[in-house]
XYZ file of C-alpha atoms in Angstrom:
713
model
C -156.513 114.386 -81.443
C -156.411 113.753 -77.622
C -158.208 116.330 -75.617
C -156.640 117.985 -72.481
C -157.609 116.237 -69.233
C -154.561 116.804 -66.825
C -154.122 120.202 -65.214
C -150.409 120.078 -64.794
C -148.394 121.061 -67.919
C -144.919 119.693 -68.674
C -142.242 122.023 -69.790
C -141.334 121.509 -73.494
C -138.021 122.556 -75.120
C -137.269 122.987 -78.774
C -134.263 120.835 -78.421
C -132.085 119.281 -75.763
C -129.817 122.445 -76.073
C -132.739 124.883 -75.682
C -133.189 126.713 -72.398
C -136.599 128.289 -72.801
C -139.415 126.192 -71.234
C -142.843 126.316 -72.924
C -145.722 124.870 -70.915
C -147.828 122.339 -72.922
C -150.355 119.696 -72.199
C -149.734 116.036 -71.732
C -151.992 115.574 -74.777
C -149.745 117.748 -76.838
C -146.653 115.539 -75.910
C -148.583 112.385 -76.687
C -149.690 113.805 -80.154
C -146.006 114.481 -80.898
C -144.906 111.031 -79.872
C -147.541 109.241 -81.902
C -147.781 111.530 -84.960
C -145.398 111.584 -87.921
C -143.365 114.601 -86.905
C -140.275 112.906 -85.749
C -140.489 109.661 -87.626
C -137.632 110.510 -90.053
C -135.117 111.605 -87.331
C -136.006 108.640 -85.123
C -135.171 106.248 -87.993
C -132.022 108.078 -88.885
C -130.844 107.862 -85.245
C -131.437 104.104 -85.095
C -129.662 103.638 -88.369
C -126.718 105.589 -87.162
C -126.570 103.313 -84.000
C -126.551 100.277 -86.219
C -123.609 101.777 -88.304
C -121.905 102.656 -85.033
C -122.084 99.104 -83.812
C -120.856 97.775 -87.031
C -117.835 100.122 -87.056
C -117.122 98.970 -83.388
C -117.117 95.349 -84.590
C -114.765 96.287 -87.512
C -112.406 98.338 -85.174
C -112.820 101.203 -87.575
C -111.310 103.822 -85.394
C -111.545 106.490 -88.113
C -115.234 106.122 -88.763
C -116.255 105.758 -85.009
C -115.717 109.409 -83.943
C -117.705 110.722 -86.943
C -120.689 108.391 -86.246
C -120.650 109.188 -82.586
C -120.766 112.910 -83.536
C -123.597 112.279 -85.918
C -125.575 110.307 -83.352
C -125.189 113.011 -80.757
C -126.075 115.782 -83.217
C -129.347 114.047 -84.151
C -130.320 113.511 -80.456
C -129.290 117.034 -79.409
C -131.588 118.699 -82.017
C -134.682 116.813 -80.988
C -137.403 118.369 -78.804
C -137.733 117.260 -75.266
C -139.737 117.939 -72.098
C -139.420 117.937 -68.279
C -142.230 116.510 -66.229
C -141.121 116.324 -62.623
C -141.104 120.040 -61.955
C -142.464 123.414 -63.065
C -139.997 125.746 -64.598
C -139.699 129.633 -65.255
C -137.053 131.196 -67.312
C -134.748 128.238 -67.691
C -134.163 124.529 -67.125
C -131.624 124.168 -64.257
C -132.627 123.686 -60.553
C -132.365 127.396 -60.093
C -135.394 127.802 -62.309
C -137.629 125.305 -60.494
C -140.787 126.858 -59.168
C -142.431 123.611 -57.763
C -142.719 119.918 -58.062
C -145.541 118.271 -60.054
C -145.811 114.791 -58.516
C -144.728 113.100 -61.786
C -141.733 110.699 -61.700
C -139.809 109.590 -64.737
C -138.443 106.019 -65.115
C -135.633 105.085 -67.621
C -135.412 101.340 -68.455
C -132.300 100.711 -70.612
C -129.866 97.870 -71.228
C -132.754 95.450 -71.938
C -131.350 91.975 -72.982
C -132.013 91.099 -76.630
C -135.220 89.187 -77.090
C -136.873 90.400 -73.929
C -137.846 94.015 -75.076
C -141.467 93.258 -76.253
C -142.193 91.159 -73.196
C -140.928 93.828 -70.805
C -142.823 96.669 -72.778
C -146.155 94.701 -72.587
C -145.600 94.172 -68.744
C -144.833 97.891 -68.305
C -147.969 99.038 -70.227
C -150.207 96.591 -68.452
C -149.373 97.996 -64.960
C -152.176 100.297 -63.725
C -149.617 102.836 -62.371
C -148.142 103.563 -65.854
C -149.389 106.940 -66.845
C -147.291 107.191 -69.983
C -144.934 104.754 -71.767
C -143.118 104.809 -74.964
C -140.050 103.338 -76.733
C -137.115 105.756 -76.612
C -135.358 107.095 -79.680
C -132.736 104.438 -79.556
C -135.425 101.788 -80.037
C -134.068 99.674 -77.278
C -135.122 101.697 -74.216
C -138.453 102.339 -72.434
C -139.480 105.666 -71.010
C -142.255 105.602 -68.296
C -144.091 108.423 -66.343
C -146.023 107.715 -63.106
C -148.114 110.148 -60.917
C -147.652 110.253 -57.294
C -150.608 110.062 -55.023
C -149.289 113.005 -52.992
C -147.170 115.528 -54.866
C -143.575 115.225 -54.011
C -141.584 118.099 -52.743
C -137.923 119.169 -53.002
C -137.370 117.387 -49.706
C -138.996 114.088 -50.514
C -138.533 113.941 -54.309
C -135.633 111.553 -54.092
C -137.650 109.186 -51.878
C -140.451 109.245 -54.378
C -138.208 108.829 -57.343
C -136.441 105.769 -55.648
C -139.659 104.083 -54.686
C -141.079 104.394 -58.254
C -137.845 103.310 -59.937
C -137.426 100.241 -57.532
C -141.086 99.267 -58.283
C -140.433 99.312 -62.055
C -137.071 97.631 -61.683
C -138.896 94.773 -59.982
C -141.516 94.771 -62.688
C -139.063 94.681 -65.568
C -136.235 92.787 -64.111
C -133.858 95.617 -65.190
C -131.953 97.649 -62.573
C -132.261 101.491 -62.489
C -129.556 104.099 -62.821
C -129.315 106.249 -59.728
C -127.637 108.958 -61.916
C -131.081 109.632 -63.478
C -132.542 110.996 -60.202
C -132.296 114.674 -61.241
C -135.845 116.208 -61.306
C -134.837 118.505 -64.220
C -133.753 115.459 -66.434
C -135.118 115.890 -69.873
C -137.041 113.200 -71.966
C -136.412 113.217 -75.656
C -139.568 113.364 -77.823
C -139.326 110.791 -80.644
C -141.596 108.763 -82.769
C -143.512 105.864 -81.285
C -147.082 105.361 -82.724
C -147.707 102.742 -80.027
C -147.192 105.140 -77.077
C -149.427 104.286 -74.086
C -151.226 107.214 -72.452
C -153.481 106.429 -69.381
C -154.820 109.782 -67.898
C -156.697 107.781 -65.291
C -153.670 105.686 -64.135
C -153.512 104.671 -60.575
C -151.443 107.070 -58.486
C -148.404 105.716 -56.758
C -148.355 106.149 -52.950
C -145.506 108.150 -51.240
C -143.813 105.827 -48.626
C -145.898 106.132 -45.312
C -142.844 106.774 -43.047
C -141.818 109.831 -45.050
C -145.439 111.078 -45.281
C -145.579 110.912 -41.521
C -142.387 112.763 -41.205
C -143.581 115.407 -43.555
C -146.905 115.784 -41.763
C -145.345 116.010 -38.400
C -143.025 118.840 -39.623
C -145.950 120.849 -40.880
C -147.806 120.300 -37.667
C -144.882 121.524 -35.611
C -144.665 124.801 -37.470
C -147.613 126.137 -35.487
C -149.119 129.489 -36.247
C -148.526 130.887 -39.829
C -146.664 134.169 -40.129
C -148.508 137.238 -41.215
C -148.245 138.489 -44.839
C -147.063 141.898 -43.590
C -144.180 140.265 -41.798
C -143.234 138.123 -44.738
C -143.407 140.849 -47.374
C -140.132 142.558 -46.726
C -138.182 139.303 -46.620
C -140.003 138.065 -49.712
C -139.167 141.132 -51.756
C -135.520 141.072 -50.728
C -135.221 137.440 -51.607
C -136.543 138.062 -55.142
C -134.217 141.036 -55.701
C -131.313 139.031 -54.608
C -132.260 136.600 -57.340
C -131.551 139.476 -59.695
C -135.239 140.137 -60.603
C -136.438 143.752 -60.371
C -139.973 145.161 -60.566
C -139.482 146.941 -63.764
C -140.536 146.833 -67.357
C -140.549 143.354 -69.010
C -140.082 141.746 -65.688
C -143.185 142.684 -63.699
C -144.790 139.263 -64.029
C -141.583 137.483 -63.034
C -141.268 139.527 -60.019
C -144.792 139.019 -58.781
C -144.608 135.246 -59.645
C -141.439 134.847 -57.534
C -142.924 136.919 -54.614
C -145.941 134.689 -54.466
C -143.831 131.603 -54.950
C -142.049 132.621 -51.646
C -145.306 133.554 -49.920
C -146.483 130.030 -50.676
C -143.340 128.491 -49.332
C -143.493 130.527 -46.130
C -147.119 129.272 -45.477
C -148.901 132.540 -46.208
C -152.604 131.573 -47.035
C -153.496 132.154 -50.708
C -156.200 134.587 -50.032
C -153.883 136.889 -47.898
C -151.052 136.608 -50.367
C -153.380 137.524 -53.259
C -154.787 140.551 -51.494
C -151.195 141.729 -50.666
C -150.095 141.393 -54.199
C -153.192 143.221 -55.527
C -152.456 146.101 -53.166
C -148.559 146.220 -53.577
C -148.760 145.946 -57.369
C -151.858 147.976 -57.951
C -150.251 149.393 -61.228
C -150.219 145.986 -62.765
C -153.235 144.153 -64.238
C -155.436 142.769 -61.438
C -156.500 139.752 -63.485
C -152.920 138.849 -64.235
C -152.133 139.032 -60.464
C -154.902 136.694 -59.547
C -154.062 134.192 -62.164
C -150.375 134.252 -61.164
C -151.378 133.685 -57.555
C -153.653 130.812 -58.444
C -150.784 129.165 -60.449
C -148.210 129.518 -57.609
C -150.622 128.186 -54.970
C -151.518 125.244 -57.174
C -148.185 123.939 -56.098
C -149.654 122.594 -52.899
C -146.577 120.502 -52.123
C -144.466 123.658 -51.776
C -146.870 125.217 -49.175
C -145.189 126.009 -45.766
C -141.970 124.127 -46.580
C -139.730 126.972 -45.405
C -139.420 128.876 -42.178
C -139.675 132.629 -42.464
C -137.593 133.256 -39.397
C -134.504 131.463 -40.869
C -134.638 133.777 -43.933
C -135.303 136.799 -41.725
C -132.149 136.226 -39.876
C -129.975 135.833 -42.920
C -131.466 137.637 -45.856
C -130.131 141.033 -44.691
C -126.633 139.736 -44.967
C -127.267 138.708 -48.632
C -127.530 134.972 -48.115
C -130.216 132.413 -47.402
C -127.770 129.847 -46.147
C -128.015 128.702 -42.491
C -125.411 125.986 -42.225
C -121.790 125.369 -42.533
C -119.769 125.662 -45.729
C -120.518 123.218 -48.573
C -118.185 120.271 -48.988
C -116.022 119.778 -52.219
C -118.396 116.871 -53.130
C -121.472 119.165 -52.778
C -119.941 121.878 -55.010
C -118.919 119.235 -57.656
C -122.311 117.735 -57.743
C -123.922 121.091 -58.271
C -121.491 122.205 -60.919
C -122.086 118.889 -62.854
C -125.787 119.607 -62.842
C -125.448 123.310 -63.706
C -122.936 123.185 -66.622
C -120.299 121.314 -68.406
C -116.750 122.593 -67.822
C -113.422 121.786 -69.476
C -109.921 123.239 -69.641
C -108.511 124.351 -72.982
C -104.971 123.246 -73.185
C -104.020 126.011 -75.665
C -105.509 129.054 -73.850
C -105.094 127.547 -70.299
C -108.603 128.832 -69.572
C -111.742 127.035 -68.427
C -114.625 126.974 -70.835
C -118.207 126.184 -69.913
C -121.421 125.126 -71.523
C -124.567 125.814 -69.497
C -127.016 122.992 -69.272
C -129.319 123.197 -72.467
C -126.852 125.371 -74.380
C -124.897 124.329 -77.428
C -122.414 126.966 -77.225
C -119.157 126.820 -75.209
C -117.876 130.024 -73.831
C -114.811 131.163 -71.779
C -115.202 131.172 -68.009
C -115.357 134.714 -66.914
C -115.636 136.457 -63.541
C -119.302 137.109 -64.260
C -119.955 133.446 -64.991
C -118.018 132.338 -61.905
C -119.947 134.826 -59.785
C -123.231 133.756 -61.290
C -122.391 130.063 -60.489
C -121.710 131.070 -56.870
C -124.996 132.993 -56.843
C -126.917 129.927 -58.126
C -125.350 127.857 -55.433
C -126.418 130.260 -52.693
C -129.987 130.236 -53.963
C -129.984 126.422 -53.821
C -128.735 126.559 -50.213
C -125.149 125.527 -50.926
C -122.965 127.838 -48.947
C -119.926 127.788 -51.322
C -117.124 130.220 -50.369
C -116.108 132.154 -53.504
C -112.449 131.498 -52.878
C -112.927 127.828 -52.416
C -115.154 127.632 -55.537
C -112.301 129.342 -57.619
C -109.788 126.910 -56.209
C -112.044 123.972 -57.284
C -112.474 125.416 -60.756
C -108.701 125.693 -61.244
C -107.929 122.142 -60.009
C -107.856 118.841 -61.745
C -111.634 118.637 -61.256
C -111.854 120.295 -64.586
C -110.855 117.933 -67.448
C -108.436 119.052 -70.232
C -109.117 119.048 -73.965
C -107.101 120.012 -77.094
C -109.169 121.885 -79.664
C -107.047 120.617 -82.649
C -107.162 117.022 -81.397
C -110.880 117.188 -80.994
C -111.206 118.613 -84.473
C -109.039 115.967 -86.119
C -110.915 113.166 -84.419
C -114.047 114.165 -86.127
C -112.685 114.099 -89.627
C -113.473 111.499 -92.165
C -110.395 109.409 -93.121
C -108.301 110.467 -96.064
C -108.913 108.325 -99.172
C -105.247 107.945 -99.798
C -105.202 109.096 -103.480
C -106.611 112.559 -103.620
C -104.439 115.635 -102.878
C -106.560 118.340 -101.114
C -103.251 119.873 -99.852
C -102.016 120.238 -103.418
C -105.310 121.742 -104.472
C -104.976 124.300 -101.667
C -101.340 125.069 -102.644
C -102.434 125.571 -106.240
C -104.316 128.632 -105.061
C -100.937 130.458 -104.734
C -99.245 131.370 -107.975
C -95.509 132.044 -107.406
C -93.019 133.712 -109.567
C -89.957 131.724 -108.533
C -91.204 128.031 -108.280
C -93.108 125.580 -110.277
C -96.562 124.586 -108.846
C -95.253 121.172 -107.959
C -92.249 122.653 -106.155
C -94.388 124.982 -104.126
C -96.794 122.314 -103.242
C -94.032 120.057 -102.102
C -92.654 122.812 -99.711
C -96.034 123.858 -98.540
C -97.143 120.269 -97.781
C -94.097 119.781 -95.572
C -94.781 123.061 -93.688
C -98.436 122.170 -93.057
C -97.617 118.745 -91.768
C -95.042 120.240 -89.568
C -97.687 122.687 -88.252
C -99.662 119.719 -87.047
C -96.718 117.972 -85.573
C -95.705 121.064 -83.587
C -99.261 121.517 -82.231
C -99.886 117.871 -81.254
C -96.422 116.715 -79.931
C -94.963 118.716 -77.034
C -91.527 117.484 -78.069
C -91.774 118.886 -81.524
C -91.643 122.481 -82.976
C -92.150 123.593 -86.459
C -88.818 125.273 -87.131
C -89.719 126.785 -90.527
C -91.440 130.156 -91.066
C -93.752 130.183 -94.196
C -93.571 133.577 -95.931
C -95.378 135.041 -98.872
C -93.913 138.184 -100.437
C -95.840 140.205 -103.151
C -97.789 143.262 -104.106
C -100.640 144.600 -101.845
C -104.070 143.265 -102.556
C -102.871 139.828 -103.728
C -104.739 138.041 -100.878
C -101.565 137.060 -98.963
C -103.062 137.856 -95.518
C -106.411 136.475 -96.476
C -104.864 133.182 -97.503
C -103.013 132.912 -94.131
C -106.217 133.688 -92.325
C -108.117 130.889 -94.044
C -105.482 128.185 -93.421
C -107.161 127.154 -90.156
C -110.717 125.662 -90.358
C -113.564 127.906 -89.123
C -113.855 126.066 -85.808
C -110.280 126.711 -85.075
C -109.952 130.225 -86.509
C -109.743 131.775 -83.036
C -106.372 130.205 -82.793
C -105.034 132.346 -85.512
C -103.522 135.799 -84.651
C -101.660 138.508 -86.542
C -98.688 140.358 -85.247
C -97.372 143.726 -86.786
C -93.993 145.195 -86.598
C -94.167 146.349 -82.884
C -90.407 146.689 -82.075
C -89.044 144.147 -79.635
C -91.094 141.006 -78.943
C -92.218 140.747 -75.309
C -93.677 138.433 -72.784
C -97.152 138.400 -74.400
C -95.552 137.204 -77.586
C -93.954 134.335 -75.747
C -97.313 133.317 -74.258
C -98.712 133.583 -77.916
C -96.468 130.529 -78.699
C -98.544 128.343 -76.396
C -101.959 129.689 -77.149
C -102.258 129.928 -80.910
C -101.787 127.438 -83.672
C -100.761 129.924 -86.237
C -99.096 133.325 -85.773
C -98.852 135.571 -88.911
C -96.286 138.387 -88.883
C -97.471 141.166 -91.209
C -94.949 143.582 -92.763
C -92.127 141.150 -92.181
C -90.061 143.289 -94.540
C -90.111 146.171 -92.019
C -88.713 144.300 -89.164
C -85.226 145.232 -87.877
C -82.372 142.636 -87.973
C -82.514 142.269 -84.213
C -86.316 141.443 -84.470
C -85.791 139.008 -87.264
C -83.066 137.200 -85.292
C -85.351 137.153 -82.224
C -88.212 135.710 -84.270
C -85.949 133.139 -85.781
C -84.808 132.105 -82.188
C -88.362 131.815 -81.104
C -89.057 129.195 -83.687
C -86.807 126.710 -81.854
C -87.943 127.358 -78.253
C -89.453 124.023 -77.116
C -91.114 125.375 -73.947
C -92.048 128.721 -72.542
C -91.524 129.320 -68.787
C -93.736 132.242 -67.811
C -96.260 133.098 -65.115
C -99.847 133.360 -66.581
C -101.766 136.532 -65.896
C -103.087 136.417 -62.351
C -101.197 133.154 -61.847
C -99.072 132.667 -58.646
C -96.486 130.345 -60.028
C -94.462 130.040 -63.305
C -95.697 127.347 -65.614
C -93.858 125.408 -68.369
C -96.071 125.545 -71.460
C -95.328 123.790 -74.700
C -94.635 125.730 -77.923
C -97.503 124.830 -80.161
C -97.590 127.799 -82.662
C -96.243 127.712 -86.234
C -95.111 130.979 -87.871
C -96.074 132.451 -91.174
C -95.442 135.948 -92.539
C -96.395 138.313 -95.333
C -94.588 141.402 -96.881
C -94.110 143.485 -99.889
C -90.378 143.901 -100.190
C -88.491 140.756 -101.293
C -85.194 141.945 -99.761
C -85.646 141.498 -96.062
C -83.409 138.599 -94.808
C -80.434 139.988 -93.033
C -78.697 137.030 -91.287
C -75.395 136.299 -93.031
C -75.074 133.037 -90.946
C -77.824 131.321 -92.881
C -81.565 131.494 -93.577
C -82.737 127.853 -93.360
C -85.502 128.686 -91.032
C -87.288 130.707 -93.735
C -89.514 129.302 -96.560
C -89.994 132.341 -98.718
C -92.064 132.666 -101.888
C -92.572 135.536 -104.187
C -96.304 135.753 -105.140
C -97.701 136.820 -108.460
C -101.248 136.374 -107.259
C -103.505 134.209 -104.995
C -106.974 132.956 -105.666
C -109.372 134.601 -103.348
C -110.231 132.204 -100.431
C -113.619 133.950 -100.258
C -114.407 132.962 -103.941
C -112.635 129.631 -103.882
C -113.624 127.959 -100.428
C -111.167 125.693 -98.894
C -112.124 122.064 -98.127
C -110.503 122.252 -94.586
C -111.788 118.831 -93.609
C -110.126 117.129 -96.479
C -106.931 119.111 -96.046
C -106.422 118.278 -92.481
C -107.479 114.669 -92.862
C -104.666 114.277 -95.342
C -102.233 116.190 -93.277
C -103.021 113.987 -90.212
C -102.730 110.869 -92.362
C -99.374 111.923 -93.625
C -98.145 112.777 -90.127
C -99.434 109.469 -88.665
C -97.618 107.558 -91.570
C -94.166 108.953 -90.804
C -94.091 111.589 -93.512
C -90.691 113.586 -93.173
C -91.792 117.098 -92.920
C -88.482 118.448 -91.770
C -85.470 119.421 -93.831
C -81.994 117.913 -93.686
C -78.687 117.651 -95.469
C -78.635 118.951 -99.063
C -82.204 120.187 -98.602
C -81.054 122.714 -96.040
C -78.272 123.941 -98.351
C -80.830 124.253 -101.072
C -83.080 126.441 -98.767
C -80.167 128.698 -98.086
C -79.415 128.975 -101.800
C -82.986 129.748 -102.724
C -83.274 132.333 -100.076
C -80.203 134.214 -101.354
C -82.480 136.352 -103.582
C -84.464 137.499 -100.551
C -81.366 138.789 -98.641
C -80.703 142.422 -98.209
C -77.537 143.671 -99.890
C -74.428 142.385 -98.138
C -71.540 144.798 -98.526
C -68.908 142.266 -97.351
C -70.012 139.616 -99.751
C -70.367 142.185 -102.668
C -66.654 143.438 -101.995
C -65.315 139.830 -101.844
C -67.110 138.961 -105.111
C -65.886 142.130 -106.673
C -62.092 141.648 -105.886
C -61.710 137.877 -105.719
C -62.833 134.805 -107.613
C -62.071 131.044 -107.629
C -59.054 130.238 -109.959
C -59.937 128.841 -113.313
C -58.682 125.456 -114.484
C -54.862 125.240 -114.064
C -54.641 128.881 -112.827
C -52.441 128.859 -109.723
C -53.979 131.619 -107.532
C -52.802 132.451 -104.102
C -53.605 131.671 -100.436
C -54.751 134.580 -98.198
C -56.285 134.624 -94.736
C -59.551 136.196 -93.584
C -57.420 138.758 -91.602
C -55.811 139.922 -94.735
C -59.258 140.382 -96.362
C -60.459 142.354 -93.207
C -57.324 144.511 -93.367
C -57.959 145.331 -97.057
C -61.586 146.383 -96.622
C -61.686 147.318 -92.929
C -61.623 150.932 -93.625
C -64.477 150.707 -95.936
C -67.037 148.680 -93.951
C -67.289 147.068 -90.620
C -66.028 143.498 -91.069
C -64.919 140.519 -88.911
C -62.961 137.435 -89.706
C -65.977 135.319 -88.843
C -68.137 137.092 -91.480
C -65.321 136.712 -94.079
C -64.991 132.987 -93.247
C -68.697 132.313 -93.587
C -68.893 134.205 -96.842
C -65.848 132.538 -98.407
C -67.278 129.097 -97.415
C -70.676 129.971 -98.952
C -68.973 131.117 -102.205
C -67.182 127.847 -102.466
C -63.629 129.035 -102.066
C -61.111 126.241 -101.324
C -59.983 126.316 -97.679
C -56.559 125.027 -96.412
C -55.921 124.489 -92.660
C -52.291 124.716 -91.675
C -50.419 125.286 -88.304
C -49.955 128.900 -89.362
C -53.695 129.404 -89.868
C -56.543 129.060 -92.191
C -56.018 130.051 -95.705
C -58.358 130.646 -98.703
C -57.305 129.958 -102.356
C -58.244 132.909 -104.392
C -57.517 134.685 -107.613
C -57.481 138.425 -107.549
C -59.514 140.049 -110.224
C -57.934 142.274 -112.700
C -58.925 145.881 -113.207
C -60.931 144.852 -116.305
C -62.742 142.096 -114.292
C -63.494 144.528 -111.509
C -65.216 146.843 -113.887
C -67.296 144.036 -115.534
C -70.895 144.455 -114.562
C -71.778 140.816 -114.077
C -69.747 137.884 -112.855
C -68.787 135.234 -115.389
C -71.461 132.437 -115.822
C -69.675 129.784 -113.857
C -69.592 132.227 -110.872
C -73.362 132.688 -110.679
C -75.205 131.249 -107.737
C -77.500 128.366 -108.201
C -81.116 129.380 -108.109
C -82.962 127.166 -105.722
C -86.370 127.974 -107.259
């Protein structure tokens, strides 16, 4: 094993997503690169790249997203390190405590056939401190040590000088986007890694060195430690670090860091720290001071006077407001940001984190604070304007999910398997699966196409404890479960319910059987609304949002439909039992891959013609008792065979029963048409051909067989 010979320790991270820096020796990094620890993952990554290239050649648009996701997942889970700066508590520029003097070089896009030649040339150069093949197998990573340690002010000049040198050596241009000093280097497997601890140091350009020297010389007499102490402590406290349990060391470290930057001699700063923090371990204080002052490139790089003038006001900025471009560059290095097309909210992922989270006031204020600490004077109002502009790219959660799915094989029926979990009392398994498949594909269509709305409400009626709600809750895959919401009977539907139509993919109405007729009618009307025109919370203007939500519902009482004009919007099933989704896991990827394939193939998920009539007929058994319909059936029937019958108007029927119930001619007309009575249009009005029932018929408990309604089940 290689022994430690270099004092500076790079910061190692457990993965590209990790945020906790762990100082390790260069020898530890080299042992990881050359050892067997990452051989399997490196080989898997390169195999995935080969498969990806083949899929691109084959124009396999279904496989490409999956392979890209696999490739990214492998890389993101690999450990990595940062060598150009020292870090404390994180991995962004806000956590930098000093510059190490090491510069990283990325050599990519090497022409086929030239890789070995260029690698030999790179390793032979005496300036090359460390060189290895990258995880892709087609790139070279190089580290070089500067003769004079770079600072924040001249790091870019040093980086450019080194990268230009190796660009000339390799014949491959460099990417200026890689200039970030906190850029991470992935640790992979390369048994032929070159490590040269005694490599020749690279000189900093003379003109910049001269400028830097003259600046230091012009600073004149150093400020006293007593003068600097108050400003230093205020600066550290403005960073959110307090001298309290579990943060004593961080507080002392940051104080000494600022003392070093203000040019306070190490001996004086150490004595001040020992006296000020007498309750803390003296050996630890001395060790911390030595570590901070080891960053010689940071010594006397800031003027105390500038910070004395501004720190009382809560800012360390001494120039005008930052430009939009400055703010955008900082944000790009601080976090990833996107706008969710469903929630209309920004979501962020901090550098090094794998988790996306909603933008909150706290996160926005923390971003502003980080900018101030970096000397970027971003007005909070202007920052908010930028974060709510088209600077933030949009994304659709459902589209992103569907793009990662493997293609449907075209023969299996995962939707049918999902439907088979529901055991109904009024339909065959095949019939239920057919209805459910159309509703599910309609749900995708409504969510993906702004011009489409899923007009059908999927309803399960049955006893309590039959897993109705659990089944609905598990219809969305886990990664989209946040876009499922449940509404209970809360009287009239309001503005928030309208916004729900654009924010959620699936809305479940519990206790649908307790809703009033006016609520049911309003709910039915909501299914056809193509857009919602509302002002978002805290928004200044109304916005037009697409209706993306599909509706489902559960209840216990089968008699809940009240609209005598028709119930084609409802897809109601009476449930005997449902297999527990907790004990019978749903293969969501397969279900949604099939649904997307059906949608893309032009599968007709909507109902039309005779299918609508069938829906109305099958929903008859879920209607609440209709007194008008029952009276008409009790006193009238269609004539049999050659029976003559007689013609009457809707008004005559209203007059006959008007004293018993509230009845209109419109209601009578709809009922007569539904019951199949013959209608005759004349200049004297519309007449219905009926046969009046005899007294014996009226007292008959059931209608004759030919009068029974068709069962749509």
